[in-house]
Amino acid sequence: MRIGELAERAGTTTRTLRYYESRGLLPARRAVNGYRTYDEDDLRLLQQIRTLQDFGFDLEETRPFVECLRAGHPAGDSCPASLAVYRTKLAELDALIDRLRSVRAHVGAQLLRAEAELRDGPEPRCEFGG
């Protein structure tokens, strides 16, 4: 298939496909006439990349999954390098969740403090200038 059809089937743009090609994630095969050509395996690579990016993986983090598929494995996450990326991503997510919990606790404490001051203090005078 040609680049336009692959882009349409993968739900992306030809520009994105050219970018992936320049980054070595998508093969750069050319027909005799010079047009890029792709097959169903390339569509699988793109679907793997898109799924991982939807989950928050950056483009470089998809590389081990793509290489695993290119090596003939049935799934992009059936190679040790892919599993290592999963582990790293989980650690990043856990750290982010911990940070968000901390921020949430701080904002909650600020809200309680502000509500107590409002309830127990003098009537606030809120003026907005223009």
Coordinates of C-alpha atoms in Angstrom, one line a residue:
M1 CA 0.0 0.0 0.0
R2 CA 1.1 3.6 -0.5
I3 CA 1.7 6.2 2.2
G4 CA -1.7 7.8 1.9
E5 CA -3.6 4.6 2.4
L6 CA -1.4 3.6 5.3
A7 CA -2.0 7.0 7.0
E8 CA -5.7 6.7 6.5
R9 CA -5.9 3.1 7.9
A10 CA -3.7 4.0 10.8
G11 CA -5.6 7.2 11.6
T12 CA -2.7 9.5 11.2
T13 CA -1.1 11.8 8.6
T14 CA 1.5 11.2 5.8
R15 CA 3.6 13.8 7.5
T16 CA 3.7 11.7 10.7
L17 CA 4.6 8.6 8.8
R18 CA 7.5 10.4 7.1
Y19 CA 8.6 11.6 10.5
Y20 CA 8.5 8.0 11.9
E21 CA 10.5 6.9 8.9
S22 CA 13.1 9.6 9.5
R23 CA 13.4 8.4 13.1
G24 CA 13.9 4.8 12.0
L25 CA 10.6 3.5 13.4
L26 CA 9.0 2.8 10.1
P27 CA 10.8 1.1 7.2
A28 CA 11.8 3.2 4.2
R29 CA 11.0 0.8 1.4
R30 CA 10.5 2.3 -2.1
A31 CA 8.9 0.8 -5.2
V32 CA 10.6 1.0 -8.6
N33 CA 8.7 4.2 -9.3
G34 CA 10.1 5.8 -6.1
Y35 CA 6.8 5.7 -4.1
R36 CA 7.0 4.5 -0.5
T37 CA 5.4 1.1 0.0
Y38 CA 4.0 -0.5 3.1
D39 CA 2.3 -3.7 4.2
E40 CA 0.1 -5.0 7.0
D41 CA 3.2 -5.5 9.3
D42 CA 3.9 -1.8 8.9
L43 CA 0.3 -1.1 9.9
R44 CA 0.8 -3.2 13.1
L45 CA 3.9 -1.2 13.9
L46 CA 1.9 2.0 13.6
Q47 CA -0.9 0.7 15.7
Q48 CA 1.6 -0.3 18.4
I49 CA 3.2 3.2 18.3
R50 CA -0.2 4.9 18.4
T51 CA -1.5 2.8 21.3
L52 CA 1.7 3.4 23.4
Q53 CA 1.5 7.2 22.7
D54 CA -2.1 7.2 23.7
F55 CA -0.9 5.8 27.0
G56 CA 1.6 8.5 27.5
F57 CA 4.8 6.9 26.1
D58 CA 7.0 9.3 24.1
L59 CA 8.1 8.3 20.6
E60 CA 11.5 7.0 21.6
E61 CA 10.0 4.8 24.3
T62 CA 8.0 3.0 21.6
R63 CA 11.3 1.9 19.8
P64 CA 11.8 -1.4 21.7
F65 CA 8.2 -2.4 21.0
V66 CA 8.6 -1.7 17.3
E67 CA 11.9 -3.6 17.2
C68 CA 10.3 -6.5 18.9
L69 CA 7.6 -6.7 16.3
R70 CA 10.2 -6.3 13.5
A71 CA 12.1 -9.2 15.0
G72 CA 9.0 -11.4 14.3
H73 CA 7.5 -11.6 17.8
P74 CA 3.7 -11.8 17.9
A75 CA 3.4 -8.8 20.2
G76 CA 5.6 -5.8 20.7
D77 CA 5.8 -6.3 24.4
S78 CA 7.1 -9.9 24.3
C79 CA 10.8 -8.8 24.4
P80 CA 12.9 -7.9 27.5
A81 CA 13.6 -4.4 26.3
S82 CA 9.9 -3.7 26.0
L83 CA 9.3 -5.0 29.5
A84 CA 12.0 -2.7 30.8
V85 CA 10.2 0.3 29.2
Y86 CA 7.0 -0.8 30.9
R87 CA 8.8 -1.0 34.3
T88 CA 10.3 2.5 33.8
K89 CA 6.9 3.9 32.8
L90 CA 5.2 2.4 35.8
A91 CA 7.8 3.9 38.1
E92 CA 7.3 7.3 36.4
L93 CA 3.5 7.0 36.8
D94 CA 3.8 6.0 40.5
A95 CA 6.0 9.0 41.1
L96 CA 3.5 11.2 39.4
I97 CA 0.6 9.8 41.3
D98 CA 2.5 10.3 44.6
R99 CA 3.2 13.9 43.6
L100 CA -0.5 14.5 42.7
R101 CA -1.6 13.0 46.0
S102 CA 0.7 15.4 47.8
V103 CA -0.6 18.4 45.8
R104 CA -4.2 17.3 46.4
A105 CA -3.5 17.1 50.2
H106 CA -1.9 20.6 50.2
V107 CA -4.8 22.1 48.2
G108 CA -7.3 20.4 50.5
A109 CA -5.6 21.8 53.6
Q110 CA -5.5 25.3 52.1
L111 CA -9.3 25.0 51.4
L112 CA -10.0 24.0 55.0
R113 CA -7.9 26.8 56.3
A114 CA -9.6 29.4 54.0
E115 CA -13.0 28.1 54.9
A116 CA -12.3 28.3 58.6
E117 CA -11.0 31.8 58.3
L118 CA -14.1 32.8 56.4
R119 CA -16.4 31.1 58.9
D120 CA -14.6 32.4 62.1
G121 CA -13.3 35.8 60.9
P122 CA -14.8 39.1 60.1
E123 CA -17.0 39.5 57.0
P124 CA -14.6 39.6 54.0
R125 CA -14.6 42.6 51.8
C126 CA -13.9 41.5 48.3
E127 CA -13.6 44.3 45.9
F128 CA -12.7 44.0 42.3
G129 CA -11.1 46.8 40.5
G130 CA -11.3 47.2 36.7

